[in-house]
Amino acid sequence: MNENIFDQKWSCISLLRFAAPTIIMMLFMGLYTIADTIFVAQFVHTDALSAINMVCPVVNVTVGLGTMIAAGGNAIVSREMGAGKNREAKEDFTLLIITGGVIGFVILICGMIWIDNIIYMLGASNLLFPYCKDYLLILLLFIPANILQVLFSNLFVTAGKPGLGFGLSLLAGIANIVLDYVFIALCHLGIRGAALGTGFGYLIPTIAGLIYFTKNKGTLSFIKPRLKWKVIKESCINGSSEMVSQLAAAVTTFLFNVTGMDLLGENGVAAITIIIYSQFLLNTLYIGYAMGIAPVIGFSSGNKNSIQLKTVFQISIQFIAAASGFIFIISRFGGANIVRLFADNASEVYQIAAKGFSVFSYNFLFCGLNIFTSSMFTALSNGKVSAILSFLRTFGLLAGGILLLPKICGATGIWLAVPFAEGIMFLVSIVCLLCYKEKYSY
């Protein structure tokens, strides 16, 4: 693929074809993310399922850091490529990969030292503590690989190799699912087997990315970097919306767990786990599309091609509208079938989760536009607006909904919190898109 892959006349078909590998890649990432919970629910215990959600905030923070550097750095690198500054793009790309690796090892060391304190701080009961520790202890060993695989997944697209990123994520997902079965069902390692399966899944795109960008001499490759704090700072600021999103997910997951434990007990936490992981899987269509076209938006902005930017924006709005309707129908009328993957029909966990899904599903009508809008402003190097949108969507409104609605509606308020937040954010996103339309000419 040549260096001008982004400099073409995009149509609906060509844009969707370009974004398709990233969409499918995210779908498989979602599949192997929920593989842990399905195998744990079926072969271990629902208490172990609750434990996975208890330590989920640690994963949220890790993924948030990786996504922040990836999204913010992606905008910088694609902008430099669009401006013809290829050597600078390679230097900054290498610097960002090193930065991600260093952050991963710092988290690993700190996590090992304070693991007990972290688990209790997240609200684990004495019943759930052993499950939490077994899972988190192993997962921490793979934290550096987790951050790097997030970086490579994003930057393969910028390098003009979305198909390679897709193939590696597909391989990682299949490996994770197979290893989950081997470690949990055959080797009877319980929740530790789930952590091992996930960790080895992280290693596949990480190792492949290191090899590819070491040997590749094309669009992007590893070269001797220059330590430019400005680039690291800009990447963090510009990608802060993605970090805010994951930090907010960590906080709101914590609030969901505490509220669910208070109103519905440990079975309620297990039901929340099922719905949160199912939400991530269904949202991968929006996330994958937004990630897939981000370099196109960044490149068009970098070379001042407003006509192309407007075309990409119009196609994106049409895609998001169609996808939102499709996912809502699946979740509204097929939610009970999704829950059945995790829990038996006769179980209390199933009854709680199936009832919750019927209310929760309405959020999918709104969240697609919200995800795309935040991602678009990141790609346009407007990290400030993107961060504000993400903060409001994933923390401000959602945390407020979790704290307020259960007091008004009881347990139903737990499931209403997300549709409440997404619905208000939908209106805010439309206002932002209209306000900045002239400035960016989309």
Coordinates of C-alpha atoms in Angstrom, one line a residue:
M1 CA 0.0 0.0 0.0
N2 CA 1.5 3.3 -1.0
E3 CA 2.2 6.3 1.2
N4 CA -0.8 8.2 -0.2
I5 CA -3.4 5.7 0.8
F6 CA -5.4 8.4 2.6
D7 CA -5.1 10.8 -0.3
Q8 CA -7.9 9.5 -2.5
K9 CA -11.5 10.3 -3.4
W10 CA -13.5 8.5 -0.7
S11 CA -17.0 7.1 -1.5
C12 CA -19.3 5.3 0.9
I13 CA -18.1 1.9 -0.4
S14 CA -14.4 2.7 -0.3
L15 CA -14.6 4.3 3.2
L16 CA -16.6 1.3 4.6
R17 CA -14.2 -1.1 2.9
F18 CA -11.2 0.8 4.5
A19 CA -12.9 0.8 8.0
A20 CA -14.2 -2.7 7.8
P21 CA -11.0 -4.5 9.0
T22 CA -10.9 -2.2 12.1
I23 CA -14.6 -2.8 12.7
I24 CA -14.2 -6.5 12.5
M25 CA -11.0 -6.3 14.6
M26 CA -12.9 -4.5 17.3
L27 CA -15.7 -7.1 17.1
F28 CA -13.2 -9.9 17.7
M29 CA -11.6 -7.9 20.5
G30 CA -15.1 -7.7 22.0
L31 CA -15.7 -11.4 21.5
Y32 CA -12.5 -12.5 23.2
T33 CA -13.1 -9.9 26.0
I34 CA -16.4 -11.5 26.9
A35 CA -15.1 -15.0 26.3
D36 CA -13.6 -14.9 29.8
T37 CA -16.9 -14.1 31.4
I38 CA -18.8 -16.7 29.4
F39 CA -16.4 -19.5 30.4
V40 CA -16.1 -18.3 34.0
A41 CA -19.9 -18.2 34.3
Q42 CA -20.3 -21.7 32.7
F43 CA -17.4 -23.5 34.3
V44 CA -16.5 -21.7 37.5
H45 CA -19.2 -19.7 39.4
T46 CA -21.2 -16.5 39.2
D47 CA -19.2 -15.2 42.2
A48 CA -16.1 -15.5 40.0
L49 CA -18.0 -13.6 37.3
S50 CA -18.7 -10.8 39.8
A51 CA -15.0 -10.8 40.7
I52 CA -14.0 -10.1 37.1
N53 CA -16.2 -7.0 37.1
M54 CA -14.8 -5.9 40.5
V55 CA -11.2 -5.7 39.1
C56 CA -12.4 -4.4 35.7
P57 CA -11.5 -0.8 36.7
V58 CA -7.8 -1.8 36.6
V59 CA -8.2 -3.0 33.0
N60 CA -10.1 0.2 32.2
V61 CA -7.2 2.4 33.4
T62 CA -4.7 0.3 31.5
V63 CA -6.6 0.4 28.2
G64 CA -7.4 4.1 28.8
L65 CA -3.7 4.9 28.9
G66 CA -2.9 2.9 25.8
T67 CA -5.9 4.3 23.9
M68 CA -5.0 7.9 25.0
I69 CA -1.5 7.6 23.6
A70 CA -2.7 5.8 20.5
A71 CA -5.6 8.2 19.6
G72 CA -3.6 11.3 20.5
G73 CA -0.5 10.0 18.8
N74 CA -2.5 8.8 15.8
A75 CA -3.7 12.3 15.2
I76 CA -0.1 13.7 15.3
V77 CA 1.4 11.0 13.1
S78 CA -1.3 11.1 10.5
R79 CA -1.1 14.9 10.5
E80 CA 2.6 14.8 9.9
M81 CA 2.2 12.2 7.1
G82 CA -0.4 14.4 5.5
A83 CA 2.0 17.3 5.6
G84 CA 4.8 15.2 4.0
K85 CA 6.9 15.0 7.2
N86 CA 7.6 11.3 7.0
R87 CA 10.7 11.1 9.1
E88 CA 9.2 13.1 11.9
A89 CA 6.1 10.8 11.8
K90 CA 8.4 7.7 12.2
E91 CA 10.4 9.3 15.1
D92 CA 7.2 10.3 17.0
F93 CA 5.7 6.9 16.3
T94 CA 8.7 5.1 17.8
L95 CA 8.7 7.5 20.8
L96 CA 5.0 6.8 21.5
I97 CA 5.5 3.0 21.4
I98 CA 8.4 3.3 23.9
T99 CA 6.3 5.5 26.2
G100 CA 3.5 3.0 26.2
G101 CA 5.8 0.2 27.1
V102 CA 7.4 2.1 30.0
I103 CA 3.9 3.0 31.4
G104 CA 2.9 -0.6 31.3
F105 CA 5.9 -1.8 33.4
V106 CA 5.2 1.0 35.9
I107 CA 1.6 -0.2 36.3
L108 CA 2.8 -3.9 36.6
I109 CA 5.2 -3.1 39.5
C110 CA 2.9 -0.8 41.4
G111 CA 0.0 -3.3 41.0
M112 CA 2.1 -6.2 42.4
I113 CA 3.1 -4.1 45.4
W114 CA -0.3 -2.9 46.3
I115 CA -2.6 -5.6 45.0
D116 CA -4.5 -6.4 48.2
N117 CA -5.2 -2.7 48.9
I118 CA -6.4 -2.2 45.3
I119 CA -8.8 -5.1 45.5
Y120 CA -10.4 -4.0 48.8
M121 CA -10.5 -0.4 47.6
L122 CA -12.6 -1.6 44.6
G123 CA -15.2 -2.9 47.0
A124 CA -14.6 -6.7 47.0
S125 CA -16.2 -8.6 49.8
N126 CA -14.3 -11.4 51.7
L127 CA -16.2 -13.9 49.5
L128 CA -15.0 -12.3 46.3
F129 CA -11.5 -11.4 47.4
P130 CA -9.8 -14.7 46.5
Y131 CA -11.3 -14.8 43.0
C132 CA -10.3 -11.1 42.5
K133 CA -6.7 -11.7 43.6
D134 CA -6.2 -14.9 41.5
Y135 CA -7.5 -13.1 38.4
L136 CA -5.7 -9.8 38.9
L137 CA -2.3 -11.3 39.9
I138 CA -1.9 -13.0 36.6
L139 CA -3.4 -10.2 34.5
L140 CA -0.9 -7.7 35.9
L141 CA 1.9 -9.7 34.3
F142 CA 0.5 -8.9 30.8
I143 CA -0.2 -5.2 31.4
P144 CA 2.7 -3.9 29.2
A145 CA 1.5 -6.2 26.4
N146 CA -2.0 -4.9 26.8
I147 CA -1.0 -1.3 26.3
L148 CA 1.3 -2.2 23.3
Q149 CA -1.4 -4.2 21.6
V150 CA -3.8 -1.3 21.9
L151 CA -1.2 1.0 20.4
F152 CA -0.4 -1.3 17.5
S153 CA -4.1 -2.0 16.8
N154 CA -4.6 1.8 16.2
L155 CA -1.3 2.5 14.4
F156 CA -1.6 -0.4 11.9
V157 CA -4.4 1.6 10.4
T158 CA -2.3 4.8 10.3
A159 CA 0.5 2.7 8.6
G160 CA -2.0 1.8 5.9
K161 CA -2.3 -1.8 7.1
P162 CA -5.7 -2.1 8.6
G163 CA -5.9 -5.7 7.3
L164 CA -2.9 -6.7 9.2
G165 CA -4.3 -5.3 12.4
F166 CA -7.5 -7.2 11.8
G167 CA -5.8 -10.5 11.1
L168 CA -3.7 -10.2 14.3
S169 CA -6.8 -9.3 16.4
L170 CA -8.7 -12.2 14.9
L171 CA -5.8 -14.6 15.7
A172 CA -5.6 -13.2 19.2
G173 CA -9.3 -13.6 19.7
I174 CA -9.3 -17.2 18.5
A175 CA -6.3 -18.0 20.7
N176 CA -7.9 -16.4 23.7
I177 CA -11.2 -18.4 23.3
V178 CA -9.3 -21.6 22.7
L179 CA -7.0 -21.1 25.7
D180 CA -9.9 -20.1 27.9
Y181 CA -11.4 -23.5 27.1
V182 CA -8.1 -25.3 27.7
F183 CA -7.2 -23.5 30.9
I184 CA -10.7 -23.3 32.4
A185 CA -12.6 -26.4 31.2
L186 CA -9.8 -28.9 30.6
C187 CA -7.0 -27.8 33.1
H188 CA -9.5 -26.7 35.7
L189 CA -7.5 -23.5 36.5
G190 CA -10.7 -21.6 37.3
I191 CA -10.5 -17.8 37.1
R192 CA -6.7 -18.0 36.8
G193 CA -7.2 -19.7 33.5
A194 CA -9.3 -16.9 32.2
A195 CA -6.6 -14.4 33.1
L196 CA -4.0 -16.6 31.3
G197 CA -6.1 -16.8 28.2
T198 CA -6.6 -13.1 28.1
G199 CA -2.9 -12.4 28.7
F200 CA -1.7 -14.7 25.9
G201 CA -4.2 -13.0 23.6
Y202 CA -2.5 -9.7 24.3
L203 CA 0.9 -11.1 23.4
I204 CA 0.0 -12.0 19.8
P205 CA -0.5 -8.5 18.3
T206 CA 2.2 -7.1 20.6
I207 CA 4.9 -9.4 19.4
A208 CA 3.8 -9.2 15.8
G209 CA 3.7 -5.4 15.9
L210 CA 7.2 -5.3 17.3
I211 CA 8.5 -7.5 14.5
Y212 CA 6.6 -5.8 11.7
F213 CA 7.6 -2.2 12.6
T214 CA 11.2 -3.3 13.2
K215 CA 11.5 -4.8 9.7
N216 CA 9.2 -2.6 7.8
K217 CA 10.8 0.3 5.9
G218 CA 7.6 1.8 4.4
T219 CA 5.0 4.3 5.7
L220 CA 5.8 3.8 9.4
S221 CA 8.6 1.9 11.1
F222 CA 10.9 2.0 14.1
I223 CA 13.8 4.4 13.8
K224 CA 15.9 6.1 16.4
P225 CA 13.5 8.5 18.2
R226 CA 14.1 11.9 19.6
L227 CA 12.8 12.5 23.1
K228 CA 10.2 15.2 22.5
W229 CA 8.2 15.9 25.6
K230 CA 6.0 18.2 23.5
V231 CA 4.9 15.2 21.4
I232 CA 4.2 13.0 24.5
K233 CA 2.3 15.9 26.1
E234 CA 0.2 16.7 23.0
S235 CA -0.6 13.0 22.5
C236 CA -1.8 12.7 26.1
I237 CA -3.8 16.0 25.9
N238 CA -5.3 15.3 22.5
G239 CA -6.1 11.7 23.4
S240 CA -7.3 12.6 26.8
S241 CA -11.0 12.1 25.8
E242 CA -10.2 8.4 25.4
M243 CA -8.4 8.3 28.7
V244 CA -11.3 10.2 30.3
S245 CA -13.7 7.7 28.8
Q246 CA -11.8 4.7 30.3
L247 CA -11.2 6.3 33.7
A248 CA -14.9 7.2 33.8
A249 CA -15.7 3.5 32.9
A250 CA -13.5 2.5 35.9
V251 CA -15.4 4.8 38.2
T252 CA -18.9 4.0 36.9
T253 CA -18.1 0.3 37.0
F254 CA -17.2 0.7 40.6
L255 CA -20.4 2.7 41.2
F256 CA -22.5 0.0 39.4
N257 CA -20.9 -2.7 41.5
V258 CA -21.5 -0.9 44.8
T259 CA -25.1 0.0 43.9
G260 CA -25.8 -3.5 42.5
M261 CA -24.4 -5.1 45.7
D262 CA -26.5 -2.9 47.8
L263 CA -29.8 -3.4 46.0
L264 CA -29.5 -6.9 44.5
G265 CA -26.5 -8.6 46.2
E266 CA -23.8 -10.6 44.5
N267 CA -26.2 -11.9 41.9
G268 CA -26.9 -8.3 41.0
V269 CA -23.2 -7.6 40.4
A270 CA -23.0 -10.7 38.2
A271 CA -26.0 -9.4 36.2
I272 CA -24.3 -6.0 35.8
T273 CA -21.2 -7.8 34.6
I274 CA -23.2 -9.6 31.9
I275 CA -24.8 -6.3 30.7
I276 CA -21.6 -4.3 30.8
Y277 CA -19.6 -6.8 28.8
S278 CA -22.5 -7.3 26.3
Q279 CA -22.6 -3.5 25.9
F280 CA -18.9 -3.4 25.0
L281 CA -19.4 -6.1 22.4
L282 CA -22.3 -4.3 20.8
N283 CA -20.5 -1.0 20.9
T284 CA -17.6 -2.4 18.9
L285 CA -19.4 -1.5 15.6
Y286 CA -19.3 2.2 16.5
I287 CA -15.8 2.1 18.1
G288 CA -14.3 0.2 15.2
Y289 CA -15.8 2.5 12.6
A290 CA -14.6 5.6 14.5
M291 CA -11.1 4.2 14.9
G292 CA -11.0 3.0 11.3
I293 CA -11.7 6.4 9.7
A294 CA -9.8 8.6 12.3
P295 CA -6.6 8.6 10.2
V296 CA -8.6 9.6 7.1
I297 CA -10.1 12.6 9.0
G298 CA -6.7 13.5 10.4
F299 CA -5.0 13.3 7.0
S300 CA -7.8 15.3 5.3
S301 CA -7.5 18.0 8.0
G302 CA -3.7 18.0 7.7
N303 CA -3.7 18.7 4.0
K304 CA -6.6 21.1 4.2
N305 CA -8.9 19.0 2.0
S306 CA -12.3 20.3 3.2
I307 CA -14.2 18.7 0.3
Q308 CA -13.0 15.2 1.3
L309 CA -13.6 15.9 5.0
K310 CA -17.2 16.9 4.3
T311 CA -17.7 13.7 2.3
V312 CA -16.3 11.5 5.0
F313 CA -18.5 13.3 7.6
Q314 CA -21.7 12.8 5.6
I315 CA -21.0 9.2 5.0
S316 CA -20.2 8.7 8.7
I317 CA -23.5 10.2 9.9
Q318 CA -25.5 7.9 7.6
F319 CA -23.5 4.9 8.7
I320 CA -24.0 5.7 12.4
A321 CA -27.7 6.2 12.0
A322 CA -28.2 2.9 10.2
A323 CA -26.0 1.1 12.7
S324 CA -27.8 2.6 15.7
G325 CA -31.1 1.3 14.5
F326 CA -29.7 -2.2 13.8
I327 CA -28.0 -2.6 17.2
F328 CA -31.0 -1.3 19.1
I329 CA -33.2 -4.0 17.4
I330 CA -30.7 -6.7 18.3
S331 CA -30.4 -5.6 21.9
R332 CA -34.1 -4.9 22.5
F333 CA -35.5 -8.1 21.1
G334 CA -32.4 -10.4 21.5
G335 CA -31.1 -9.3 24.9
A336 CA -32.5 -12.4 26.7
N337 CA -30.6 -14.6 24.3
I338 CA -27.4 -12.8 24.9
V339 CA -27.9 -13.2 28.7
R340 CA -28.5 -16.9 28.2
L341 CA -24.9 -17.3 27.0
F342 CA -23.8 -16.4 30.6
A343 CA -26.5 -17.7 32.9
D344 CA -29.1 -20.5 33.0
N345 CA -32.7 -19.5 32.4
A346 CA -33.8 -20.6 35.8
S347 CA -31.1 -18.7 37.7
E348 CA -31.7 -15.5 39.6
V349 CA -28.8 -13.9 37.7
Y350 CA -30.6 -14.5 34.4
Q351 CA -33.9 -13.1 35.6
I352 CA -32.2 -9.9 36.8
A353 CA -30.0 -9.4 33.7
A354 CA -32.8 -10.2 31.2
K355 CA -35.1 -7.7 32.8
G356 CA -32.3 -5.1 33.0
F357 CA -31.4 -5.6 29.3
S358 CA -35.0 -4.6 28.2
V359 CA -34.5 -1.2 29.7
F360 CA -30.7 -0.8 29.1
S361 CA -31.1 -1.5 25.3
Y362 CA -32.4 2.0 24.6
N363 CA -29.0 3.5 25.1
F364 CA -27.9 2.0 21.7
L365 CA -30.1 4.5 19.9
F366 CA -27.9 7.3 21.1
C367 CA -24.4 6.1 21.9
G368 CA -23.2 5.7 18.3
L369 CA -23.3 9.4 17.5
N370 CA -21.7 10.2 20.8
I371 CA -18.8 7.8 20.3
F372 CA -18.2 9.1 16.7
T373 CA -18.4 12.8 17.7
S374 CA -15.7 12.4 20.4
S375 CA -13.5 10.4 18.1
M376 CA -13.8 12.9 15.3
F377 CA -12.7 15.9 17.4
T378 CA -9.7 13.8 18.6
A379 CA -8.8 13.1 14.9
L380 CA -9.2 16.9 14.2
S381 CA -6.6 17.5 17.0
N382 CA -9.3 19.2 19.1
G383 CA -8.6 17.2 22.3
K384 CA -10.2 19.8 24.5
V385 CA -13.7 19.4 23.0
S386 CA -13.3 15.6 22.7
A387 CA -12.3 15.4 26.4
I388 CA -15.2 17.5 27.5
L389 CA -17.7 15.3 25.5
S390 CA -16.2 12.1 26.9
F391 CA -16.2 13.4 30.4
L392 CA -19.8 14.4 30.3
R393 CA -20.9 11.1 28.6
T394 CA -18.9 8.5 30.5
F395 CA -18.7 10.2 33.9
G396 CA -20.6 13.3 34.6
L397 CA -24.0 12.2 33.4
L398 CA -23.6 8.5 33.9
A399 CA -22.2 8.7 37.5
G400 CA -25.0 11.2 38.3
G401 CA -27.6 8.7 36.9
I402 CA -26.2 5.8 38.8
L403 CA -26.3 7.8 42.1
L404 CA -29.7 9.4 41.5
L405 CA -32.0 7.1 39.5
P406 CA -31.8 4.0 41.9
K407 CA -33.0 6.3 44.7
I408 CA -36.0 7.2 42.6
C409 CA -36.8 4.0 40.7
G410 CA -35.1 1.4 42.8
A411 CA -33.2 -1.4 41.0
T412 CA -34.7 -0.3 37.6
G413 CA -32.7 2.9 38.1
I414 CA -29.5 1.0 37.6
W415 CA -30.5 0.0 34.1
L416 CA -31.9 3.5 33.3
A417 CA -28.7 5.2 34.1
V418 CA -27.0 4.5 30.8
P419 CA -29.9 5.4 28.5
F420 CA -30.4 8.6 30.5
A421 CA -26.7 9.6 30.1
E422 CA -26.5 8.7 26.4
G423 CA -29.8 10.4 25.5
I424 CA -28.7 13.8 27.0
M425 CA -25.3 13.4 25.4
F426 CA -26.9 12.8 22.0
L427 CA -28.3 16.3 22.1
V428 CA -25.0 17.8 23.3
S429 CA -23.1 16.0 20.5
I430 CA -25.5 17.5 17.9
V431 CA -25.0 21.0 19.3
C432 CA -21.1 20.6 19.2
L433 CA -21.2 19.3 15.6
L434 CA -23.3 22.3 14.5
C435 CA -21.1 24.8 16.4
Y436 CA -17.8 23.6 14.8
K437 CA -19.2 22.9 11.3
E438 CA -17.8 26.2 9.9
K439 CA -14.5 26.0 11.6
Y440 CA -13.6 22.5 10.2
S441 CA -15.7 22.7 7.0
Y442 CA -17.2 19.2 7.3

